[in-house]
Coordinates of C-alpha atoms and ligand atoms in Angstrom, one line a residue:
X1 CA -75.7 -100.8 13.2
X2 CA -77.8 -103.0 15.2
X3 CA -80.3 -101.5 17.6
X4 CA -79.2 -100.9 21.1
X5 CA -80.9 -102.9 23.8
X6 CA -82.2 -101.3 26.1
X7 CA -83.6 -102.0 30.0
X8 CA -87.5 -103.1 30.1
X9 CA -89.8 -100.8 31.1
X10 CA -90.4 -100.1 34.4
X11 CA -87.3 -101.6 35.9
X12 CA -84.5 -99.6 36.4
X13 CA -80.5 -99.7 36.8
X14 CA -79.0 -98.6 40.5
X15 CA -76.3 -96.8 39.0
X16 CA -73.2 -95.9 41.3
X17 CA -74.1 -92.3 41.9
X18 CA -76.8 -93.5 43.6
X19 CA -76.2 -96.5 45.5
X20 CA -74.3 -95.2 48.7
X21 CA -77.7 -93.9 49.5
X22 CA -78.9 -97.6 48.7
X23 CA -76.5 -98.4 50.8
X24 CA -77.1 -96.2 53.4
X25 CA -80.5 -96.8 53.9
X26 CA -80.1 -101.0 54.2
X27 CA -77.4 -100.5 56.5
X28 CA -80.0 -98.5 58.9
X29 CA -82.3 -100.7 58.8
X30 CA -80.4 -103.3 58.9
X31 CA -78.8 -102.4 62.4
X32 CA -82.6 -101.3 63.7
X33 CA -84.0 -105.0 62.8
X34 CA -80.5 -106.8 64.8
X35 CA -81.3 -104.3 67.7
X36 CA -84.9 -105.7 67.9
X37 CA -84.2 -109.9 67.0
X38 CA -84.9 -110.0 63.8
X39 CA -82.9 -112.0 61.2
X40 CA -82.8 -112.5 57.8
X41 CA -84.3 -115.0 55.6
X42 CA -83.7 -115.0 51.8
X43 CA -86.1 -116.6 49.4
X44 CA -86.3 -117.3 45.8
X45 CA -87.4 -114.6 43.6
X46 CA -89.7 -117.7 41.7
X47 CA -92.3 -119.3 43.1
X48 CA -95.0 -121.5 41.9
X49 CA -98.1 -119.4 40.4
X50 CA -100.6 -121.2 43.1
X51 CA -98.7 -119.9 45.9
X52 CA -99.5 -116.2 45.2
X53 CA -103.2 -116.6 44.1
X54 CA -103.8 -118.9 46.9
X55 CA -102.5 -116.0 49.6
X56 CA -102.9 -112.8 48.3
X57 CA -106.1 -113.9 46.8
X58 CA -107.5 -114.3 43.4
X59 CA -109.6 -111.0 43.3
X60 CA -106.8 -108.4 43.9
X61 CA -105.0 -106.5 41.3
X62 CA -101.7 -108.2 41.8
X63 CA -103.3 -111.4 41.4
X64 CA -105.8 -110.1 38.3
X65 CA -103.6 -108.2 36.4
X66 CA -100.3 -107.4 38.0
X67 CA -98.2 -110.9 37.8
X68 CA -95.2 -111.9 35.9
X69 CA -96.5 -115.5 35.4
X70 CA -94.9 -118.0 32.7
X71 CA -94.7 -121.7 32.6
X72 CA -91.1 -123.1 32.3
X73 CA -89.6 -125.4 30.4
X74 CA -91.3 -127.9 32.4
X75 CA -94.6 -126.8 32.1
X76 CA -94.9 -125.3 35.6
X77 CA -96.5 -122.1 36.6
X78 CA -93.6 -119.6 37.7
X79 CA -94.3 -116.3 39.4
X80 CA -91.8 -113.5 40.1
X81 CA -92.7 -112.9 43.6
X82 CA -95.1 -109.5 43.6
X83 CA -94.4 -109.4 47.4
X84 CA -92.3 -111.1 50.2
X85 CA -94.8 -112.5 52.7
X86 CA -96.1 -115.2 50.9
X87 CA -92.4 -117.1 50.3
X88 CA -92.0 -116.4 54.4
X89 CA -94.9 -118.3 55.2
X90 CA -94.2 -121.2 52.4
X91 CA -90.8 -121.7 53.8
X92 CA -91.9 -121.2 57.0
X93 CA -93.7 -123.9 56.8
X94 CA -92.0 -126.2 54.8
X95 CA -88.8 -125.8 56.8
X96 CA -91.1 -125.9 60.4
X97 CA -90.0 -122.9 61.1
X98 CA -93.3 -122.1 63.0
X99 CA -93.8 -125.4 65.4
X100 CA -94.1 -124.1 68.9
X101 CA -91.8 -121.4 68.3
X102 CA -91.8 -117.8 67.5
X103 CA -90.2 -116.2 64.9
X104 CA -88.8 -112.6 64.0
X105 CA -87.7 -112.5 60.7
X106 CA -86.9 -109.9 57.8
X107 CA -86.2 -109.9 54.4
X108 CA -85.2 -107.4 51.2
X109 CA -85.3 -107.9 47.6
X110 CA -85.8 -107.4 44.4
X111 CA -90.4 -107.6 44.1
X112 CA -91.9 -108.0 40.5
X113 CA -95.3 -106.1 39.2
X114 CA -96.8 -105.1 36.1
X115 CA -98.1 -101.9 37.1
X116 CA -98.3 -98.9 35.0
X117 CA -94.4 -97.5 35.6
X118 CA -94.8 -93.8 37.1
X119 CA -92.5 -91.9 39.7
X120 CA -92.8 -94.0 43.1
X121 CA -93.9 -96.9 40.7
X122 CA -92.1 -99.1 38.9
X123 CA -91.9 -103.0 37.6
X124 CA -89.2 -104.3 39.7
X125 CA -89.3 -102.4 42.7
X126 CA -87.4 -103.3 46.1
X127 CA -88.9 -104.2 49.8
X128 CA -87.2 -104.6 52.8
X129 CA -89.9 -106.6 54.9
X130 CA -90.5 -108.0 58.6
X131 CA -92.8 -110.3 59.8
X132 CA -93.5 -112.3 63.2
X133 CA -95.2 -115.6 63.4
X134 CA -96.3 -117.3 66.9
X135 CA -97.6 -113.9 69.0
X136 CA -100.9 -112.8 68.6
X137 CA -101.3 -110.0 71.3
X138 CA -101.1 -107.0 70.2
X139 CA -97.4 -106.1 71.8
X140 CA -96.1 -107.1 68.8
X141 CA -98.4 -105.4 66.9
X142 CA -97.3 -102.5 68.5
X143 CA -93.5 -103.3 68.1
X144 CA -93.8 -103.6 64.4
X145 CA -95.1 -100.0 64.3
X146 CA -91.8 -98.5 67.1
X147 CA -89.7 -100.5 64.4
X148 CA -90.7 -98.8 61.5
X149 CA -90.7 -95.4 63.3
X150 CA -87.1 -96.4 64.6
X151 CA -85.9 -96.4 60.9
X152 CA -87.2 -92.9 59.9
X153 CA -85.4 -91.6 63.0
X154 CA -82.0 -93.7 62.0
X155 CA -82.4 -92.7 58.6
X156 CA -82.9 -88.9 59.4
X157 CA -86.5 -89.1 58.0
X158 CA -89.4 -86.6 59.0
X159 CA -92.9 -86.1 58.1
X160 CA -94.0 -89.4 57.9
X161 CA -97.2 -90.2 59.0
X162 CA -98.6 -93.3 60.6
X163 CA -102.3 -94.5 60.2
X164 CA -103.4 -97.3 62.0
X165 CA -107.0 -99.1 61.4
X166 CA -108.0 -102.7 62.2
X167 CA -110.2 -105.0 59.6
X168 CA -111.6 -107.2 62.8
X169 CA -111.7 -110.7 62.2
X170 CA -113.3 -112.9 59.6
X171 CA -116.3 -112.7 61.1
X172 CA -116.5 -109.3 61.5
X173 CA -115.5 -108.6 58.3
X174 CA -118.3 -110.7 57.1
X175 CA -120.8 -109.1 58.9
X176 CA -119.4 -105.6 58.4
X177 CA -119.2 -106.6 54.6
X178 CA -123.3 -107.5 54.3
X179 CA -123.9 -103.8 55.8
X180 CA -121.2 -102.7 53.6
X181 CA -122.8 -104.2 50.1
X182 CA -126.3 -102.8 51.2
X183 CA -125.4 -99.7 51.8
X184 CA -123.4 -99.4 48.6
X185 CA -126.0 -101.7 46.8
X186 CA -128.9 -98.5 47.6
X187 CA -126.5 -95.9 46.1
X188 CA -125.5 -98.3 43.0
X189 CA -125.8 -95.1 41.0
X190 CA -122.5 -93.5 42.2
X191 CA -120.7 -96.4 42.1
X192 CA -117.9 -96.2 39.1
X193 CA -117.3 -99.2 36.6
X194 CA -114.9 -101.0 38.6
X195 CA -116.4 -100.6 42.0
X196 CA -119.6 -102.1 40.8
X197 CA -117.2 -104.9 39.9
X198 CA -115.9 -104.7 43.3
X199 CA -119.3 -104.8 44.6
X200 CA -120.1 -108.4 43.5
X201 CA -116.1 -109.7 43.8
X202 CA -114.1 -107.7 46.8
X203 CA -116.4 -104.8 48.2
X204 CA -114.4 -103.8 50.9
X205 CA -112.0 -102.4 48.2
X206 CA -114.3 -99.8 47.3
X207 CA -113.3 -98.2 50.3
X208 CA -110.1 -97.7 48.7
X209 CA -111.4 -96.3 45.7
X210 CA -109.2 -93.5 44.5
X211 CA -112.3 -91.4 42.4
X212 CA -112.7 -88.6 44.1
X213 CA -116.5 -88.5 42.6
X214 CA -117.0 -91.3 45.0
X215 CA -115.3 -89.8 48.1
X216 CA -118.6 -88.1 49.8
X217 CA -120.6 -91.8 49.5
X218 CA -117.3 -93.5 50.8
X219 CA -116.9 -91.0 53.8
X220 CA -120.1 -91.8 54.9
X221 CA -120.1 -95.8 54.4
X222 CA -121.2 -97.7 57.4
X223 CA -117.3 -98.5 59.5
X224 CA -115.6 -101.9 60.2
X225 CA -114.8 -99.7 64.0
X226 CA -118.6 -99.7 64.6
X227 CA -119.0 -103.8 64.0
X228 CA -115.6 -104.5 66.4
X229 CA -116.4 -107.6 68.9
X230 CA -115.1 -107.1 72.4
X231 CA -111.9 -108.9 71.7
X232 CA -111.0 -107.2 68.0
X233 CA -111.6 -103.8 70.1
X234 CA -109.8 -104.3 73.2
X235 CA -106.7 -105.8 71.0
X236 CA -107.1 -102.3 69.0
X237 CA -106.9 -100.2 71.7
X238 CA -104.5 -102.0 73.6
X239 CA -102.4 -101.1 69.8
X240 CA -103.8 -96.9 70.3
X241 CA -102.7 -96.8 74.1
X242 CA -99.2 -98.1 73.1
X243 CA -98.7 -95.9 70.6
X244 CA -99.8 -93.0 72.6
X245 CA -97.6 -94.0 75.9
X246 CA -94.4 -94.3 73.0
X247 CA -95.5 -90.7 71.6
X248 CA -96.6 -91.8 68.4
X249 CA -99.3 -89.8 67.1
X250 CA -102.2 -93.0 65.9
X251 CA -104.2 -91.5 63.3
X252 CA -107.4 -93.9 63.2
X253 CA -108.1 -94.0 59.0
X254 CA -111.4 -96.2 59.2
X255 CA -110.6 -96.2 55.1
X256 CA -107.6 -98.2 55.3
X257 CA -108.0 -101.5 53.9
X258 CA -105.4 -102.5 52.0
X259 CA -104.4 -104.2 48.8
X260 CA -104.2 -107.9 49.6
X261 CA -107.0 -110.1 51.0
X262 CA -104.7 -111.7 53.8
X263 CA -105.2 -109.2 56.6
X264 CA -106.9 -109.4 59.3
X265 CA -107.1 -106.8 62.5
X266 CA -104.2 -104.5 62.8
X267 CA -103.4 -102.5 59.6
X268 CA -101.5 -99.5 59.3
X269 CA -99.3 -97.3 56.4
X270 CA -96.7 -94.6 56.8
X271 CA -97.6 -92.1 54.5
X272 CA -95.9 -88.7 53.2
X273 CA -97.6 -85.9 51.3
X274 CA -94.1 -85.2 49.6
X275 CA -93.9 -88.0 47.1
X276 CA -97.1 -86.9 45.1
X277 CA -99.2 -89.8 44.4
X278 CA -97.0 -92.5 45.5
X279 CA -97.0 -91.5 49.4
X280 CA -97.0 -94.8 51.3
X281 CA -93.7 -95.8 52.1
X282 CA -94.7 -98.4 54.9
X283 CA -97.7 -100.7 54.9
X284 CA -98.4 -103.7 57.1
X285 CA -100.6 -105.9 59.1
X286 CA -102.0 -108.7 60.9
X287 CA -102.6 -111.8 58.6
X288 CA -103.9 -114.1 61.2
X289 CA -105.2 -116.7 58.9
X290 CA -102.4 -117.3 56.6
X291 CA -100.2 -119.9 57.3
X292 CA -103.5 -122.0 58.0
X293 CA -104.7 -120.8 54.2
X294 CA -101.6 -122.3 52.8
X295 CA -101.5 -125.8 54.7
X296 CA -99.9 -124.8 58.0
X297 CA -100.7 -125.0 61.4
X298 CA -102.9 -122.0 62.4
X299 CA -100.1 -119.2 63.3
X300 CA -100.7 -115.7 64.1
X301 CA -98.6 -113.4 62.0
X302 CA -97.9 -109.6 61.3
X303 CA -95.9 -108.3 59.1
X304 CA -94.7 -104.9 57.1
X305 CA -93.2 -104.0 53.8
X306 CA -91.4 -100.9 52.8
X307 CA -90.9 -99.2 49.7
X308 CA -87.3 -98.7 49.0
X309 CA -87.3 -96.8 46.0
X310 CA -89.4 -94.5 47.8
X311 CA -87.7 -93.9 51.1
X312 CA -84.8 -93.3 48.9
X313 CA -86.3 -90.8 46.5
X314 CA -87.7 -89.1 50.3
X315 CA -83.9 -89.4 51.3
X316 CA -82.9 -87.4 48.1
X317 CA -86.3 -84.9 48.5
X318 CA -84.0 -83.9 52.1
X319 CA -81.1 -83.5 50.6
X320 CA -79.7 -86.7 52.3
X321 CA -76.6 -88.6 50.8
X322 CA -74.2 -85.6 49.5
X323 CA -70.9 -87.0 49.5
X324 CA -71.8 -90.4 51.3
X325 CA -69.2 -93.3 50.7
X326 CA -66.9 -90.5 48.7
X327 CA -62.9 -91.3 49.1
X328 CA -60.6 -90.1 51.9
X329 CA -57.9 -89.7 49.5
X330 CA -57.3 -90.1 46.2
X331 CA -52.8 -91.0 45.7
X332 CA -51.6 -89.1 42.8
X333 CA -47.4 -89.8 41.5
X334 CA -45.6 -86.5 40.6
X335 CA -42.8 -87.1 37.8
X336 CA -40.4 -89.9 39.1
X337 CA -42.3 -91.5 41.2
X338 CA -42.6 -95.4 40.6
X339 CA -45.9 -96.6 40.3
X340 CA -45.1 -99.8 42.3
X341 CA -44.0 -97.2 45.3
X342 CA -47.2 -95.8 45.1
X343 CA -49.3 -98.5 45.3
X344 CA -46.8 -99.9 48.4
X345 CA -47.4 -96.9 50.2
X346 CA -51.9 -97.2 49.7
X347 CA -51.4 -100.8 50.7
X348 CA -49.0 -99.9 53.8
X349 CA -52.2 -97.2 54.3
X350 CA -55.2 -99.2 54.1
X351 CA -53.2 -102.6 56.5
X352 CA -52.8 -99.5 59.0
X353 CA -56.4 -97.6 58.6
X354 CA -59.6 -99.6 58.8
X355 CA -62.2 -98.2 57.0
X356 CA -59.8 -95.5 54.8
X357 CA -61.2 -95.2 51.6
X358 CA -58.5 -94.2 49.3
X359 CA -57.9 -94.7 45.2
X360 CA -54.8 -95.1 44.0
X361 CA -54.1 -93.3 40.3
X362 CA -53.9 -95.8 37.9
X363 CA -53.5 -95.6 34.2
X364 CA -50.6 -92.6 34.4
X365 CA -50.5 -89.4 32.7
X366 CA -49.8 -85.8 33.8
X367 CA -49.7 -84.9 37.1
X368 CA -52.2 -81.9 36.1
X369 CA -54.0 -84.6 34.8
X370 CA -54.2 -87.0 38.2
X371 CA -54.8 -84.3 40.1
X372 CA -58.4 -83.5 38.2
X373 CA -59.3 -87.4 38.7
X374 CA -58.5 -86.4 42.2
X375 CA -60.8 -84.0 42.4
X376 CA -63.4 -85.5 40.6
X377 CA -63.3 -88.4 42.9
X378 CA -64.4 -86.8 45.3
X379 CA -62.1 -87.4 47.6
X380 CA -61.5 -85.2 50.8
X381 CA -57.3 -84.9 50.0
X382 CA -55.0 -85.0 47.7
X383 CA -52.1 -87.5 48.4
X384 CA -48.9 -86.6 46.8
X385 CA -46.0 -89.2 46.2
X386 CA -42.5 -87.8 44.4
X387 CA -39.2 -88.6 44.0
X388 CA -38.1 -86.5 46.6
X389 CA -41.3 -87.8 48.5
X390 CA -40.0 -90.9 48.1
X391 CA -36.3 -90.2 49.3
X392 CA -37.4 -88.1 52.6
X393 CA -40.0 -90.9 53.4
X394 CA -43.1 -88.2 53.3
X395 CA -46.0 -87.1 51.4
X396 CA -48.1 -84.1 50.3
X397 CA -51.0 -84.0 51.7
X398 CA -53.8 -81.4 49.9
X399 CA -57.1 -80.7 50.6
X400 CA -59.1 -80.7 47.4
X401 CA -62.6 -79.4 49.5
X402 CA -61.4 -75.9 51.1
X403 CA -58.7 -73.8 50.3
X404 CA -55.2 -74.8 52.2
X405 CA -51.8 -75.2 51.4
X406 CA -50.3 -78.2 50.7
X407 CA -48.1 -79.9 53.7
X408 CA -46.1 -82.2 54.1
X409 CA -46.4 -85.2 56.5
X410 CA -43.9 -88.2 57.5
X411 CA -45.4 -92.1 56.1
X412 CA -45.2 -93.0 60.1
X413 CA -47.4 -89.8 60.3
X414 CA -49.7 -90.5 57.7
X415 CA -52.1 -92.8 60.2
X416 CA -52.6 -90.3 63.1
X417 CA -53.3 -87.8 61.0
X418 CA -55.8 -89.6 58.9
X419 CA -57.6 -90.7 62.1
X420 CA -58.3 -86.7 63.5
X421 CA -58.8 -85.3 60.4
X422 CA -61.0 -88.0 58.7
X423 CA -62.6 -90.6 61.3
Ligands
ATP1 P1 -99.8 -98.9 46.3 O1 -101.1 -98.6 47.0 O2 -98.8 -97.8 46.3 O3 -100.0 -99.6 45.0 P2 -99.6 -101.5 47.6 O4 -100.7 -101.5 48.6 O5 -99.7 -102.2 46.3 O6 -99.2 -100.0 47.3 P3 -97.9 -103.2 49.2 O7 -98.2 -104.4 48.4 O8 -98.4 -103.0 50.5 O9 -98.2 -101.9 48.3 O10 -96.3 -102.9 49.2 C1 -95.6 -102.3 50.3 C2 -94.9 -101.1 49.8 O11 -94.1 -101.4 48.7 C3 -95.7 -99.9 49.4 O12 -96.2 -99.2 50.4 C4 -94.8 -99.2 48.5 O13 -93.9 -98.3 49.3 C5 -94.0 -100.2 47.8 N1 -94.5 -100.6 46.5 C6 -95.6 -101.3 46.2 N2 -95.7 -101.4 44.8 C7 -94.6 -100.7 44.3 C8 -94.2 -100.4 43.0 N3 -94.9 -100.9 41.9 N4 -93.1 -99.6 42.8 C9 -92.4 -99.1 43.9 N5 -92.8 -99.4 45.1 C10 -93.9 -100.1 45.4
MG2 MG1 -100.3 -101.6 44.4

């Protein structure tokens, strides 16, 4: 027998059991991004090579080793987007979406890396996104942070915590950078392999460095925070006294910096301890420069990215989605019922009910047998259709999650009592 195929590593099915909390959790955020203006745009999943290595930049690891790049038949270079920013911007500006105007828009999808595949960490992995373009104070700044912590409260999440830092401008950075490299060139010694790579290519990643041998050198590195101009400071507190007067706690992390080269000033991650390695669920920024870097008009952006697979495995950590999305009812047929009347009366149901979710037995067999489909299901009751059902115009009604009798209610009845017991 030929060998089964299977899924490739790293990307994984959503399989049924699991996708009311899917669901769930889009439908959230979904509601919290209309409340606040934002609306959906929906890019390809492929986009030429250049546009990735040309905005997230070409020493990052999604650009240096993380990709899914091939040429097509063509003889183009195609990229499975890593990340959702960079087709906002490119059809942003291709469709002038940011001429004099500004622009709140979010996005979700599918987001393609070759990454070693761990919990939390996977090959195809799913965002939802915002991003603004056309504001540049830091009101907005401080709107994309009440968003995010308007989802955990929508989606019944707690423990997450926010860490806010700002990378200054381009300026700054560069200035900050030349301290940086001398103070990390004088203690070369504890530097690991790759951060001495870092070192000549992208030094303000070592800050990031995971090695805990490096952590006492890093802690003490010279801060971006110390070599703020007035402007880059004042827009970062402005960000700290708005988070304060909202009640968010704004933990400064000076260490932030970031995977991608793009950002500029505000950056900031929620992160829980209760996913193990794989903590940051929310990570965003300023990215001031880009639409300029890819042939627009200069724009001021900011933008976040969440981790669904994560916020859904911290859904599950909680306990959340028992029973979401199971059926109201599951119609069983007792000997001598028709079919036909069955599926009448679940059609009759659901023209009179909006939103009843109820599965009609199909397929036959015993009415022992129906009855443990019924309860498998899921479903809250039992509903029970017979010949003599039929004849006196009722039917059973039995709960199949507590223990209660069996009664008997009128078709006409049916409705009201779906709509107290149920809704
Ligand atoms: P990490 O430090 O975990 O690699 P990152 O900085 O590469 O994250 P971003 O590019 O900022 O991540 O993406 C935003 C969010 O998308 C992350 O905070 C995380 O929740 C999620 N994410 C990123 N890469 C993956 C992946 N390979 N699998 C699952 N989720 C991911
Ligand atoms: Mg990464």
């Amino acid at each position: 027998m030929a060998k089964n195929i299977q899924a490739i590593r790293g990307m994984r099915d959503l399989l049924p059991d699991e996708s009311p909390l899917w669901q769930f959790l889009e439908g959230r955020v979904k509601d919290v991004l209309d409340r606040y203006g934002y609306r959906e745009i929906r890019t390809p999943i492929l986009e030429m090579t250049e546009l990735f290595r040309r905005s997230i930049g070409e020493v990052t690891d999604i650009v240096e080793k993380e990709m899914y790049t091939f040429q097509d038949r063509n003889g183009d270079s195609l990229t499975l987007r890593p990340e959702g920013t960079a087709g906002c911007v490119r059809a942003g500006i291709e469709k002038g979406l940011f001429h004099n105007q500004v622009q709140r828009l979010w996005y979700r999808g599918g987001m393609f890396r070759h990454e070693r595949p761990q919990k939390g960490r996977y090959r195809q992995f799913h965002q939802i996104g915002a991003e603004a373009y056309g504001l540049a104070g830091p009101d907005i700044d401080l709107e994309m942070i009440l968003i995010s912590r308007r989802f955990w409260q929508a989606l019944g999440l707690d423990g997450l915590e926010l860490q806010v830092n700002t990378l200054g401008t381009v300026a700054e950075r560069a200035l900050y950078q030349e301290r940086l490299v001398a103070y990390l060139s004088a203690h070369r010694e504890q530097l690991d392999e790759e951060s001495l790579r870092r070192l000549e290519t992208n030094p303000l990643r070592i800050l990031d460095a995971k090695n805990p041998a490096m952590k006492p050198l890093i802690d003490a590195a010279p801060t971006l925070l110390e070599h703020l101009g007035e402007a880059s400071r004042q827009h970062f507190d402005a960000i700290c006294q708005g988070l304060d007067d909202a009640g968010v706690a704004c933990n400064v992390n000076p260490r932030l910096v970031r995977g991608l080269d793009y950002y500029s000033r505000t950056v900031f991650e929620w992160v829980t301890t209760r996913l193990g390695a794989q903590g940051t669920v929310c990570a965003g920024g300023r990215y001031d420069g880009l639409v300029e870097q890819l042939g627009g008009r200069p724009t001021p952006a900011i933008g976040f990215a969440m981790g669904v697979e994560r916020l859904v495995a911290l859904l599950q950590e909680q306990g959340a989605g028992q029973g979401l999305n199971n059926p109201h009812a599951y119609l069983v047929l007792a000997a001598g019922a028709p079919q036909q009347q069955g599926m009448l009366l679940a059609e009759r149901l659901r023209d009179e009910i909006p939103g009843l979710r109820l599965i009609s037995h199909c397929g036959g067999g015993s009415f022992k047998s129906q009855f443990k489909k019924a309860d498998r299901s899921g479903a809250a009751y039992a509903l029970v259709l017979g010949e003599d059902e039929l004849a006196r115009g009722v039917a059973g009604i039995k709960p199949l999650r507590e223990q209660a009798e069996q009664r008997e209610i009128p078709f006409d009845g049916l409705k009201g009592f779906f709509l107290s017991e149920v809704f």
